[in-house]
Short mmCIF file of C-alpha atoms and ligand atoms in Angstrom, two decimals:
data_model
loop_
_atom_site.label_atom_id
_atom_site.label_comp_id
_atom_site.label_asym_id
_atom_site.label_seq_id
_atom_site.Cartn_x
_atom_site.Cartn_y
_atom_site.Cartn_z
CA MET R 1 -5.40 34.12 1.92
CA PHE R 2 -4.04 31.40 4.19
CA ARG R 3 -3.17 28.16 2.42
CA PHE R 4 -4.60 26.05 5.24
CA PRO R 5 -6.87 26.79 8.18
CA PRO R 6 -4.76 28.57 10.85
CA PRO R 7 -2.67 27.65 12.75
CA PHE R 8 -1.78 24.84 10.33
CA ARG R 9 0.95 25.43 7.76
CA ALA R 10 0.93 21.96 6.21
CA ALA R 11 -1.79 19.43 5.41
CA LEU R 12 -2.06 15.67 5.19
CA ALA R 13 -4.79 13.28 4.15
CA VAL R 14 -4.46 9.52 4.57
CA SER R 15 -6.00 7.59 1.68
CA SER R 16 -6.45 3.86 2.25
CA ASP R 17 -7.51 1.40 -0.44
CA ILE R 18 -9.96 -1.15 0.94
CA ASP R 19 -8.20 -4.32 -0.34
CA TYR R 20 -8.11 -7.13 2.29
CA THR R 21 -10.01 -5.14 4.95
CA THR R 22 -12.44 -7.31 6.93
CA PRO R 23 -15.65 -5.69 8.30
CA GLY R 24 -14.71 -6.24 11.97
CA TYR R 25 -11.24 -4.76 11.52
CA PHE R 26 -12.70 -1.82 9.58
CA LEU R 27 -15.03 -0.93 12.46
CA ASP R 28 -12.38 -1.36 15.17
CA LEU R 29 -9.75 0.59 13.26
CA HIS R 30 -12.04 3.52 12.51
CA ALA R 31 -13.31 3.60 16.09
CA PHE R 32 -9.66 4.12 17.09
CA VAL R 33 -8.68 6.52 14.30
CA ASN R 34 -11.84 8.66 14.13
CA GLY R 35 -13.54 8.24 17.49
CA ASN R 36 -12.78 9.58 20.94
CA GLY R 37 -13.72 6.68 23.20
CA GLN R 38 -11.80 3.65 24.44
CA THR R 39 -11.26 1.06 21.68
CA ARG R 40 -9.57 -2.30 21.12
CA PHE R 41 -6.51 -0.42 19.84
CA GLY R 42 -6.41 2.28 22.53
CA ARG R 43 -8.14 5.59 23.14
CA GLY R 44 -9.66 7.12 20.00
CA LEU R 45 -7.64 9.87 18.27
CA GLY R 46 -10.42 11.89 16.62
CA LEU R 47 -8.50 12.11 13.33
CA ASP R 48 -10.37 13.21 10.21
CA ILE R 49 -9.40 10.24 8.03
CA ALA R 50 -11.81 8.61 5.58
CA ASP R 51 -11.55 5.21 3.95
CA SER R 52 -12.71 3.62 0.67
CA PHE R 53 -15.08 0.80 -0.30
CA TRP R 54 -16.09 -1.70 -2.96
CA PHE R 55 -19.54 -2.71 -4.13
CA TYR R 56 -18.41 -6.08 -5.50
CA ARG R 57 -15.75 -8.73 -5.02
CA ALA R 58 -15.00 -11.13 -7.85
CA ASN R 59 -11.31 -11.82 -7.22
CA PRO R 60 -10.93 -15.62 -6.85
CA GLU R 61 -7.92 -15.23 -4.54
CA ILE R 62 -9.14 -12.71 -1.97
CA SER R 63 -11.87 -14.46 -0.01
CA GLU R 64 -12.30 -11.95 2.81
CA GLY R 65 -12.99 -8.28 2.86
CA ILE R 66 -15.71 -5.72 3.13
CA SER R 67 -18.04 -5.16 0.16
CA TYR R 68 -21.53 -3.76 -0.33
CA PHE R 69 -22.85 -6.84 -2.14
CA GLU R 70 -22.12 -10.55 -1.79
CA GLY R 71 -19.72 -11.29 -4.65
CA THR R 72 -21.45 -9.80 -7.70
CA CYS R 73 -24.95 -10.88 -6.57
CA GLU R 74 -27.83 -8.60 -5.69
CA LYS R 75 -27.73 -9.82 -2.10
CA GLU R 76 -26.30 -7.19 0.24
CA LYS R 77 -23.36 -8.09 2.48
CA ASP R 78 -21.76 -5.13 4.31
CA ALA R 79 -24.14 -2.51 2.93
CA ALA R 80 -25.14 -1.24 6.40
CA VAL R 81 -21.53 -0.72 7.54
CA ILE R 82 -20.63 1.04 4.29
CA ARG R 83 -23.72 3.28 4.27
CA GLU R 84 -23.09 4.30 7.87
CA GLY R 85 -19.41 4.89 7.06
CA ILE R 86 -20.30 7.28 4.22
CA GLN R 87 -22.88 9.11 6.35
CA GLN R 88 -20.40 9.52 9.23
CA GLY R 89 -17.64 10.80 6.94
CA ARG R 90 -15.49 7.70 7.50
CA ILE R 91 -15.73 6.70 3.83
CA ASP R 92 -15.36 9.20 0.97
CA THR R 93 -13.82 7.05 -1.77
CA LEU R 94 -15.01 4.38 -4.19
CA HIS R 95 -12.06 2.07 -4.86
CA ALA R 96 -13.51 1.35 -8.31
CA TYR R 97 -16.80 -0.59 -8.37
CA GLY R 98 -15.15 -3.69 -7.04
CA ASP R 99 -12.30 -6.14 -7.05
CA PHE R 100 -12.27 -7.76 -10.50
CA SER R 101 -8.57 -8.66 -10.45
CA LEU R 102 -7.49 -12.02 -11.93
CA GLY R 103 -10.96 -12.87 -13.31
CA GLY R 104 -12.54 -9.70 -14.74
CA GLY R 105 -16.32 -9.58 -15.14
CA PHE R 106 -17.28 -5.95 -14.55
CA ARG R 107 -20.11 -4.60 -16.71
CA ARG R 108 -21.98 -1.32 -16.79
CA GLU R 109 -25.13 -2.95 -15.41
CA LEU R 110 -23.28 -3.56 -12.14
CA ALA R 111 -22.55 0.17 -11.86
CA GLU R 112 -26.20 1.00 -12.53
CA ARG R 113 -27.39 -1.46 -9.89
CA ALA R 114 -24.87 -0.11 -7.36
CA LEU R 115 -26.01 3.46 -7.97
CA SER R 116 -29.69 2.67 -7.66
CA ARG R 117 -29.08 1.00 -4.29
CA LEU R 118 -26.62 3.48 -2.76
CA GLY R 119 -28.38 6.83 -3.12
CA LEU R 120 -25.43 8.57 -1.41
CA SER R 121 -22.63 10.73 -2.81
CA VAL R 122 -19.02 9.61 -2.93
CA PRO R 123 -16.62 12.32 -4.20
CA ILE R 124 -13.51 10.24 -4.98
CA TRP R 125 -12.76 7.43 -7.43
CA ILE R 126 -9.53 5.42 -7.11
CA ASN R 127 -8.52 2.89 -9.78
CA HIS R 128 -7.91 -0.62 -8.48
CA GLY R 129 -5.97 -3.74 -9.21
CA ASP R 130 -4.62 -5.53 -12.25
CA ASP R 131 -5.49 -5.30 -15.95
CA HIS R 132 -8.69 -7.36 -15.54
CA ASN R 133 -10.21 -4.21 -14.03
CA PHE R 134 -11.52 -2.82 -17.32
CA GLN R 135 -13.71 -0.55 -15.14
CA ASN R 136 -10.65 1.65 -14.41
CA VAL R 137 -10.42 5.08 -15.99
CA LEU R 138 -7.74 6.98 -17.93
CA ALA R 139 -5.33 4.05 -17.87
CA PRO R 140 -4.13 2.09 -20.92
CA GLY R 141 -6.25 -1.02 -21.60
CA THR R 142 -9.24 0.19 -19.55
CA TYR R 143 -12.74 1.16 -20.70
CA GLY R 144 -14.39 2.86 -17.73
CA ASP R 145 -14.32 6.25 -19.46
CA LEU R 146 -14.17 5.06 -23.10
CA PRO R 147 -17.67 5.07 -24.63
CA GLU R 148 -16.52 3.92 -28.06
CA LYS R 149 -13.58 2.04 -29.51
CA ARG R 150 -12.67 1.15 -33.07
CA SER R 151 -11.76 -2.19 -34.58
CA ALA R 152 -8.59 -2.55 -36.66
CA GLY R 153 -10.78 -1.96 -39.71
CA GLY R 154 -12.19 1.25 -38.20
CA TRP R 155 -15.65 -0.02 -37.17
CA PRO R 156 -16.98 1.53 -33.96
CA SER R 157 -18.19 -0.54 -31.00
CA ARG R 158 -19.28 0.23 -27.45
CA PRO R 159 -17.32 -1.31 -24.55
CA VAL R 160 -19.70 -2.93 -22.02
CA GLU R 161 -17.57 -1.54 -19.17
CA TYR R 162 -18.09 2.15 -19.97
CA HIS R 163 -19.63 3.90 -16.94
CA ALA R 164 -18.05 7.36 -16.51
CA ASP R 165 -21.29 9.12 -17.55
CA LEU R 166 -22.64 7.92 -14.17
CA PHE R 167 -19.93 9.82 -12.24
CA GLY R 168 -22.21 12.84 -11.89
CA ARG R 169 -24.98 10.77 -10.24
CA LEU R 170 -22.45 9.17 -7.94
CA GLY R 171 -20.95 12.55 -7.04
CA ILE R 172 -17.42 11.68 -8.25
CA GLN R 173 -15.29 14.83 -8.61
CA PHE R 174 -11.74 13.59 -8.01
CA ILE R 175 -9.94 10.59 -9.48
CA TRP R 176 -6.67 8.77 -8.86
CA THR R 177 -5.34 6.76 -11.76
CA GLY R 178 -2.00 5.54 -10.44
CA ASP R 179 0.11 8.67 -9.92
CA LEU R 180 2.46 8.08 -6.98
CA THR R 181 5.26 10.40 -5.88
CA CYS R 182 8.11 10.00 -3.41
CA VAL R 183 8.29 13.77 -2.86
CA VAL R 184 7.11 14.84 0.60
CA GLY R 185 4.65 17.72 0.20
CA GLN R 186 2.86 18.84 -2.95
CA GLU R 187 1.38 22.26 -3.89
CA ARG R 188 4.76 23.93 -3.38
CA PRO R 189 7.86 24.38 -5.57
CA CYS R 190 10.05 21.28 -5.83
CA SER R 191 13.45 21.52 -7.56
CA ALA R 192 14.68 18.90 -10.03
CA TRP R 193 17.42 17.96 -7.58
CA GLU R 194 14.95 17.34 -4.74
CA TYR R 195 12.65 15.43 -7.08
CA TYR R 196 15.28 13.00 -8.41
CA ARG R 197 16.85 12.52 -4.98
CA ALA R 198 13.43 11.52 -3.62
CA HIS R 199 12.98 8.94 -6.40
CA ARG R 200 16.49 7.45 -6.34
CA ALA R 201 15.52 4.18 -4.61
CA GLY R 202 15.78 1.37 -7.17
CA ALA R 203 17.19 3.64 -9.89
CA ARG R 204 20.18 2.51 -11.97
CA ALA R 205 22.19 5.67 -11.49
CA GLY R 206 22.50 8.48 -8.98
CA PRO R 207 20.14 11.47 -9.06
CA ALA R 208 22.85 13.65 -10.65
CA ALA R 209 22.55 11.76 -13.95
CA ALA R 210 18.77 12.20 -14.03
CA TRP R 211 19.14 15.85 -13.02
CA VAL R 212 21.51 16.55 -15.96
CA LEU R 213 19.13 14.84 -18.43
CA ASP R 214 16.23 16.82 -16.94
CA ARG R 215 18.10 20.10 -17.56
CA LEU R 216 18.83 19.06 -21.14
CA ALA R 217 15.22 17.90 -21.72
CA ARG R 218 13.84 21.17 -20.44
CA ALA R 219 16.20 23.19 -22.63
CA ALA R 220 15.23 21.10 -25.67
CA GLY R 221 11.46 21.34 -24.98
CA ALA R 222 9.13 19.31 -27.20
CA THR R 223 11.75 18.58 -29.86
CA LEU R 224 13.10 15.13 -30.73
CA PRO R 225 16.24 15.55 -28.54
CA GLY R 226 13.89 16.60 -25.69
CA ARG R 227 12.00 13.32 -26.05
CA VAL R 228 15.25 11.36 -26.19
CA PHE R 229 16.49 12.99 -22.96
CA ARG R 230 13.18 12.12 -21.25
CA ARG R 231 13.47 8.51 -22.39
CA GLY R 232 16.98 8.56 -20.93
CA ILE R 233 15.60 9.62 -17.54
CA GLU R 234 13.13 6.73 -17.66
CA HIS R 235 15.89 4.36 -18.72
CA LEU R 236 17.80 5.27 -15.57
CA GLY R 237 14.74 4.22 -13.56
CA TYR R 238 13.34 7.65 -12.67
CA PRO R 239 9.86 8.97 -13.44
CA VAL R 240 10.21 12.16 -15.49
CA ARG R 241 9.60 15.19 -13.34
CA GLY R 242 6.29 16.96 -13.80
CA ARG R 243 4.64 19.67 -11.75
CA ASN R 244 4.37 19.21 -8.00
CA ASP R 245 0.62 19.82 -7.88
CA LEU R 246 -1.49 17.66 -5.60
CA VAL R 247 -4.62 18.10 -7.70
CA TRP R 248 -5.04 19.23 -11.31
CA LEU R 249 -7.85 19.58 -13.82
CA ASP R 250 -7.97 16.84 -16.46
CA ARG R 251 -10.37 15.35 -18.98
CA LEU R 252 -11.72 11.80 -19.16
CA ARG R 253 -11.66 10.09 -22.55
CA ASP R 254 -15.40 10.77 -22.97
CA GLY R 255 -14.69 14.51 -22.69
CA ARG R 256 -15.84 15.05 -19.09
CA SER R 257 -13.79 17.39 -16.90
CA ILE R 258 -12.45 15.86 -13.72
CA TRP R 259 -9.97 16.74 -10.97
CA ARG R 260 -7.09 14.28 -10.83
CA PHE R 261 -4.71 13.89 -7.88
CA GLN R 262 -1.50 12.13 -6.93
CA ARG R 263 -0.60 10.29 -3.75
CA PHE R 264 2.58 10.09 -1.72
CA GLY R 265 4.12 6.67 -1.18
CA ASP R 266 5.26 3.66 -3.14
CA PHE R 267 3.86 0.25 -4.02
CA THR R 268 6.47 -1.56 -1.91
CA ARG R 269 5.41 0.28 1.26
CA ASP R 270 1.62 0.07 1.00
CA CYS R 271 0.75 -2.12 4.03
CA ILE R 272 -0.39 -1.29 7.55
CA GLU R 273 3.07 -2.13 8.95
CA ASP R 274 4.61 0.47 6.62
CA LEU R 275 2.83 3.36 8.36
CA THR R 276 5.81 3.35 10.76
CA ASP R 277 8.02 4.48 7.85
CA VAL R 278 5.69 6.56 5.72
CA LEU R 279 4.33 8.49 8.72
CA SER R 280 7.71 8.77 10.44
CA GLU R 281 8.68 11.75 12.58
CA GLU R 282 11.18 12.72 9.89
CA ILE R 283 8.62 12.74 7.07
CA LEU R 284 6.08 14.70 9.11
CA ASP R 285 8.79 17.22 10.10
CA ARG R 286 9.74 17.62 6.44
CA LEU R 287 6.11 18.22 5.48
CA VAL R 288 5.82 20.92 8.15
CA ALA R 289 9.11 22.52 7.05
CA ASN R 290 8.16 22.71 3.36
CA GLU R 291 4.56 23.74 4.13
CA GLY R 292 3.15 21.33 1.56
CA ALA R 293 -0.02 19.28 1.30
CA MET R 294 -0.09 15.59 0.53
CA VAL R 295 -2.30 12.52 0.33
CA LEU R 296 -0.67 9.40 1.75
CA PHE R 297 -1.21 6.10 -0.10
CA THR R 298 -1.74 3.00 2.04
CA HIS R 299 -3.91 -0.06 2.76
CA PHE R 300 -5.13 -0.14 6.36
CA GLY R 301 -6.37 -3.72 6.02
CA LYS R 302 -3.37 -5.26 4.20
CA SER R 303 -0.68 -6.95 6.27
CA ARG R 304 2.80 -7.59 4.92
CA VAL R 305 3.56 -9.98 7.80
CA LEU R 306 0.41 -12.07 7.25
CA GLN R 307 0.52 -11.64 3.45
CA GLY R 308 -3.21 -11.02 3.57
CA SER R 309 -5.82 -9.41 5.80
CA ALA R 310 -4.61 -7.53 8.88
CA ARG R 311 -6.06 -8.85 12.16
CA GLU R 312 -4.49 -6.55 14.69
CA LEU R 313 -3.15 -3.03 14.46
CA PRO R 314 0.65 -3.36 14.74
CA ALA R 315 2.18 -1.31 17.57
CA GLY R 316 4.25 0.72 15.10
CA ALA R 317 1.15 1.66 13.07
CA ALA R 318 -0.82 2.63 16.19
CA GLU R 319 2.11 4.84 17.20
CA ALA R 320 2.19 6.37 13.70
CA PHE R 321 -1.47 7.40 14.09
CA ARG R 322 -0.72 8.82 17.56
CA ARG R 323 2.25 10.73 16.14
CA LEU R 324 0.01 12.23 13.49
CA ALA R 325 -2.49 13.23 16.18
CA ARG R 326 0.34 14.94 18.09
CA PHE R 327 1.33 16.95 15.01
CA ARG R 328 -2.31 17.99 14.68
CA ASP R 329 -2.63 18.85 18.38
CA ALA R 330 0.55 20.95 18.18
CA GLY R 331 -1.10 22.98 15.37
CA LYS R 332 1.49 21.79 12.83
CA ILE R 333 -0.37 19.53 10.40
CA TRP R 334 -3.98 19.87 9.31
CA VAL R 335 -5.22 16.29 9.08
CA ALA R 336 -8.22 16.29 6.76
CA ARG R 337 -10.00 13.53 4.91
CA THR R 338 -8.93 13.35 1.25
CA SER R 339 -12.17 14.80 -0.15
CA ARG R 340 -12.00 17.75 2.28
CA LEU R 341 -8.36 18.54 1.51
CA LEU R 342 -8.80 18.26 -2.28
CA ARG R 343 -11.96 20.37 -2.25
CA HIS R 344 -10.17 22.98 -0.13
CA LEU R 345 -7.31 23.19 -2.67
CA VAL R 346 -9.79 23.67 -5.52
CA VAL R 347 -11.64 26.31 -3.49
CA LEU R 348 -8.35 28.24 -3.10
CA LYS R 349 -7.87 28.17 -6.88
CA ARG R 350 -11.38 29.57 -7.43
CA LEU R 351 -11.61 32.20 -4.68
CA SER R 352 -10.34 35.76 -4.67
CA ALA R 353 -10.74 38.28 -1.88
CA TRP R 354 -10.20 42.03 -1.63
CA ARG R 355 -10.81 44.84 0.79
CA GLU R 356 -12.61 48.18 0.37
CA GLY R 357 -12.78 50.26 3.56
CA ASP R 358 -14.62 48.23 6.18
CA LEU R 359 -15.81 45.71 3.58
CA VAL R 360 -14.19 42.42 2.54
CA ALA R 361 -15.46 40.98 -0.73
CA LEU R 362 -15.15 37.34 -1.73
CA GLU R 363 -15.60 36.35 -5.34
CA TRP R 364 -16.03 32.73 -6.44
CA GLN R 365 -15.28 31.43 -9.88
CA GLU R 366 -17.50 28.62 -11.15
CA ASP R 367 -15.64 25.28 -11.27
CA PRO R 368 -16.12 22.95 -14.27
CA VAL R 369 -16.31 19.91 -11.99
CA LEU R 370 -17.53 21.16 -8.60
CA GLY R 371 -19.98 23.70 -10.04
CA SER R 372 -20.76 26.81 -8.00
CA LEU R 373 -18.72 27.22 -4.85
CA GLY R 374 -18.99 29.40 -1.78
CA ASP R 375 -21.41 27.68 0.59
CA LEU R 376 -20.68 27.31 4.30
CA ARG R 377 -18.81 24.06 3.70
CA ASP R 378 -16.40 25.85 1.35
CA LEU R 379 -16.02 28.80 3.69
CA ALA R 380 -15.33 26.49 6.66
CA THR R 381 -11.71 25.84 5.64
CA VAL R 382 -10.94 29.36 4.35
CA ALA R 383 -9.12 32.11 6.25
CA VAL R 384 -8.41 35.55 4.76
CA ARG R 385 -5.83 38.13 5.81
CA VAL R 386 -7.57 41.50 6.07
CA GLY R 387 -4.89 43.86 7.44
CA GLU R 388 -5.41 47.12 9.39
CA GLY R 389 -8.78 48.55 10.41
CA GLU R 390 -12.03 47.00 11.54
CA VAL R 391 -13.99 44.80 9.14
CA ARG R 392 -17.74 45.38 9.46
CA ARG R 393 -19.16 43.65 6.42
CA ILE R 394 -18.32 40.63 4.32
CA VAL R 395 -19.90 40.12 0.95
CA SER R 396 -19.57 36.68 -0.62
CA ALA R 397 -20.75 36.12 -4.20
CA GLY R 398 -22.57 39.45 -4.03
CA ARG R 399 -24.49 38.68 -0.82
CA ALA R 400 -23.74 40.04 2.66
CA LEU R 401 -22.88 37.29 5.10
CA PRO R 402 -24.88 37.38 8.34
CA ALA R 403 -22.98 38.21 11.53
CA GLY R 404 -21.90 35.08 13.36
CA VAL R 405 -20.78 33.28 10.20
CA TRP R 406 -17.38 34.95 10.27
CA ARG R 407 -14.99 35.83 13.07
CA ALA R 408 -12.14 38.34 13.31
CA HIS R 409 -8.77 37.34 14.75
CA GLY R 410 -5.46 39.08 15.49
CA ALA R 411 -4.81 42.77 15.26
CA GLY R 412 -3.17 45.38 13.04
CA SER R 413 -1.46 44.14 9.91
CA CYS R 414 -1.76 40.52 11.12
CA ALA R 415 -5.57 40.60 11.36
CA TRP R 416 -7.51 37.83 9.63
CA ILE R 417 -10.98 36.38 9.47
CA ASP R 418 -12.32 32.88 9.22
CA PHE R 419 -15.68 31.25 8.79
CA ALA R 420 -15.26 28.07 10.77
CA ASN R 421 -17.99 29.03 13.21
CA GLY R 422 -16.98 26.31 15.63
CA SER R 423 -14.62 23.39 15.49
CA LEU R 424 -13.39 22.33 12.06
CA ALA R 425 -13.71 18.74 13.13
CA GLU R 426 -17.47 19.18 13.37
CA THR R 427 -17.96 20.53 9.86
CA VAL R 428 -18.80 17.96 7.24
ZN1 ZN Q 501 -6.80 -1.92 -4.67
#
């Protein structure tokens, strides 16, 4: 099995939180990033990058920005732009139900209203903002996925912000709850030394100190000294090293299974101007060299220079997008919207393939979140090495695939098949 659609050996998704993005800027930026025609920011790059959206805005300090409804009213504001964005694959993420920072005010009824109006699927949820966003999930002090809490005396009560039972109707399969990494490239081995070196910025001591404590913590396991060594790593200013997965199966506090993912980046480089650094030639080269996959964290509509909404695309950011398009055109980096990349990684975990004579069989394991897999959308990003001899039949989930769905490539021991049946960019 190939890890990514050939010829790509690395993969990148760009995940932008919608904070500060004005409707006009949103349309102009996505015409440039996703389209192919002439735009205000230059000729379109045809990149598969999808954005996020809010239904509501209740933050007293952010007065601009795209949202489905006007404030928290029933009156629609940018509903048409958002609906079209989802249908065109330019939006695949709900950045929580809205911006409730500073003032709070989210309630379950708002989620129910949003759902009844939208009628479209959105596969990704990303937590937003400060601790007034009780809608957030799996984070301390939030209630989005907590159907019941207990008073100090043990009496049960039901938080009015609980909404995670609606995730199924909304189509949410992947969540981000704040996990950021400085390591370039996930879904590949990453040594402790590489991990602590990547996170050294702002730490109180060099990576060697954290590396030594990590070795000791691992040797001590779940014992008390192990916990003390881990606290020591945190005390030095490093996050304790975990696995380098991009996406992993987790459970919400109401018991629902969900895929959780991490993003690459840091909170001090989350503006449009920072794309120059976080999509630098050096970082893209490193991603290609280590053959990883990652989801970049940013805010397309947030300007560090203006300390608010971006008005223009800075030259450095436009060049960063062009650089990314060059890596794609050179067959080095598969640029895929976040939902496509994450789904692909889950598909790889659930698919096995083997060969018997002129037959290739594909078997799909049921996924607790995504359900049954193996339709044409799942096959579209899969490529299987088949080795010597002609392949005449492919059976997927017990059914023979019609000719024309799959194609053979290469020869001899390097032979492989794929199911793209046309350009990947055209498959939704
Ligand atoms: Zn946000």
